[in-house]
Amino acid sequence: MKKTLLFLSAITLFLAACGGSSTEQTSSSSSTASTPTESKAPMEPGELLIVKSDCVGCHHTENKLIGPSYKDIAAKYPATEANISLLAGKMIKGGKGVWGPVPMTPHSKITEDDAKLMTKYILSLKK
């Protein structure tokens, strides 16, 4: 019963994240347009890819959601080419067991180059 509830919760968050990212983009675009004097630093390519993906349904920059926070990932893995390739592969193929019992779903539509850009951004958040 607990597994079913956890699974349904994960699906609900995933679906909410898919619909929520475009709304967030639209609202941030309109707020930027309405206040031209307020300038934000441009997003890095990896950060932009993350925002456009469904990652926000399970991950947050500072807080654990379903999966670990990006800062926790950055603290665990040094930014080496080996780790960048490893984590990019986990994004694409999925993973299980490193951060607990909830598996990371595969994201086979993400290219290896995009996954590496996303990983480099995440690892740049090391405290």
Coordinates of C-alpha atoms in Angstrom, one line a residue:
M1 CA 0.0 0.0 0.0
K2 CA 2.8 2.4 0.9
K3 CA 4.6 1.6 -2.4
T4 CA 1.4 2.3 -4.4
L5 CA 0.9 5.6 -2.6
L6 CA 4.5 6.6 -3.1
F7 CA 4.3 5.6 -6.8
L8 CA 1.1 7.6 -7.3
S9 CA 2.6 10.6 -5.5
A10 CA 5.7 10.5 -7.8
I11 CA 3.5 10.3 -10.9
T12 CA 1.5 13.3 -9.7
L13 CA 4.6 15.4 -9.0
F14 CA 6.0 14.4 -12.4
L15 CA 2.8 15.5 -14.2
A16 CA 2.6 18.7 -12.2
A17 CA 6.2 19.5 -13.1
C18 CA 5.6 18.9 -16.8
G19 CA 2.7 21.4 -16.8
G20 CA 4.3 23.8 -14.3
S21 CA 7.6 24.6 -16.1
S22 CA 6.0 26.4 -19.0
T23 CA 3.8 28.4 -16.7
E24 CA 6.8 29.5 -14.7
Q25 CA 8.7 30.4 -17.9
T26 CA 5.7 32.5 -19.1
S27 CA 5.3 34.3 -15.8
S28 CA 9.0 35.0 -15.5
S29 CA 9.1 36.3 -19.1
S30 CA 6.2 38.6 -18.5
S31 CA 7.6 39.9 -15.2
T32 CA 10.9 40.6 -16.9
A33 CA 9.1 42.5 -19.7
S34 CA 7.1 44.6 -17.2
T35 CA 10.2 45.6 -15.2
P36 CA 13.0 46.4 -17.7
T37 CA 15.1 48.2 -15.0
E38 CA 15.4 44.9 -13.1
S39 CA 18.2 42.9 -14.6
K40 CA 18.8 39.2 -13.8
A41 CA 22.0 37.4 -14.7
P42 CA 21.5 35.2 -17.8
M43 CA 21.1 31.5 -17.1
E44 CA 23.9 29.2 -17.9
P45 CA 23.1 26.7 -20.7
G46 CA 22.9 23.7 -18.3
E47 CA 20.6 25.6 -15.9
L48 CA 18.3 26.6 -18.9
L49 CA 18.1 22.9 -19.9
I50 CA 17.2 21.9 -16.4
V51 CA 14.4 24.5 -16.2
K52 CA 13.0 23.4 -19.5
S53 CA 13.0 19.7 -18.5
D54 CA 11.0 17.7 -16.0
C55 CA 13.8 17.7 -13.4
V56 CA 12.0 20.2 -11.2
G57 CA 9.4 17.6 -10.4
C58 CA 11.9 15.6 -8.3
H59 CA 14.8 17.9 -7.6
H60 CA 15.4 21.4 -6.2
T61 CA 18.5 23.4 -5.9
E62 CA 18.7 23.4 -2.1
N63 CA 16.0 21.1 -0.7
K64 CA 15.5 17.3 -1.1
L65 CA 12.2 16.5 -2.8
I66 CA 11.8 13.0 -4.3
G67 CA 15.4 13.0 -5.3
P68 CA 18.4 14.8 -3.8
S69 CA 19.0 18.5 -4.1
Y70 CA 21.4 19.7 -6.7
K71 CA 23.7 21.1 -3.9
D72 CA 23.8 17.6 -2.3
I73 CA 24.7 16.1 -5.6
A74 CA 27.5 18.7 -6.0
A75 CA 28.8 18.0 -2.5
K76 CA 29.0 14.3 -3.2
Y77 CA 30.6 14.3 -6.6
P78 CA 33.8 16.3 -7.5
A79 CA 33.5 18.0 -10.9
T80 CA 35.7 15.5 -12.9
E81 CA 35.1 14.4 -16.4
A82 CA 34.5 10.8 -15.1
N83 CA 31.8 12.0 -12.7
I84 CA 30.2 14.3 -15.4
S85 CA 30.0 11.3 -17.7
L86 CA 28.7 9.0 -15.0
L87 CA 26.0 11.4 -13.9
A88 CA 25.0 12.3 -17.4
G89 CA 24.6 8.6 -18.1
K90 CA 22.4 8.2 -15.0
M91 CA 20.2 11.1 -16.3
I92 CA 19.7 9.3 -19.6
K93 CA 19.5 5.7 -18.4
G94 CA 18.0 6.2 -14.9
G95 CA 19.4 5.0 -11.7
K96 CA 18.5 3.3 -8.4
G97 CA 19.9 2.9 -4.9
V98 CA 22.5 5.7 -4.6
W99 CA 20.2 8.2 -2.9
G100 CA 17.6 5.8 -1.5
P101 CA 14.9 3.4 -2.6
V102 CA 13.1 5.7 -5.1
P103 CA 14.6 5.1 -8.6
M104 CA 15.4 7.9 -11.0
T105 CA 13.4 7.5 -14.2
P106 CA 15.3 7.3 -17.4
H107 CA 15.3 10.4 -19.7
S108 CA 16.2 8.8 -23.0
K109 CA 15.2 11.9 -25.0
I110 CA 18.0 14.0 -23.4
T111 CA 21.1 14.0 -25.5
E112 CA 24.5 13.1 -24.0
D113 CA 25.8 16.6 -24.7
D114 CA 22.8 18.2 -23.0
A115 CA 23.0 15.8 -20.0
K116 CA 26.7 16.8 -19.6
L117 CA 25.8 20.5 -19.7
M118 CA 23.2 19.9 -17.0
T119 CA 25.6 17.9 -14.9
K120 CA 28.3 20.6 -15.2
Y121 CA 25.9 23.2 -14.0
I122 CA 24.7 21.0 -11.0
L123 CA 28.3 20.3 -10.0
S124 CA 29.2 24.0 -10.2
L125 CA 26.8 24.5 -7.2
K126 CA 29.3 22.9 -4.8
K127 CA 29.3 24.9 -1.5

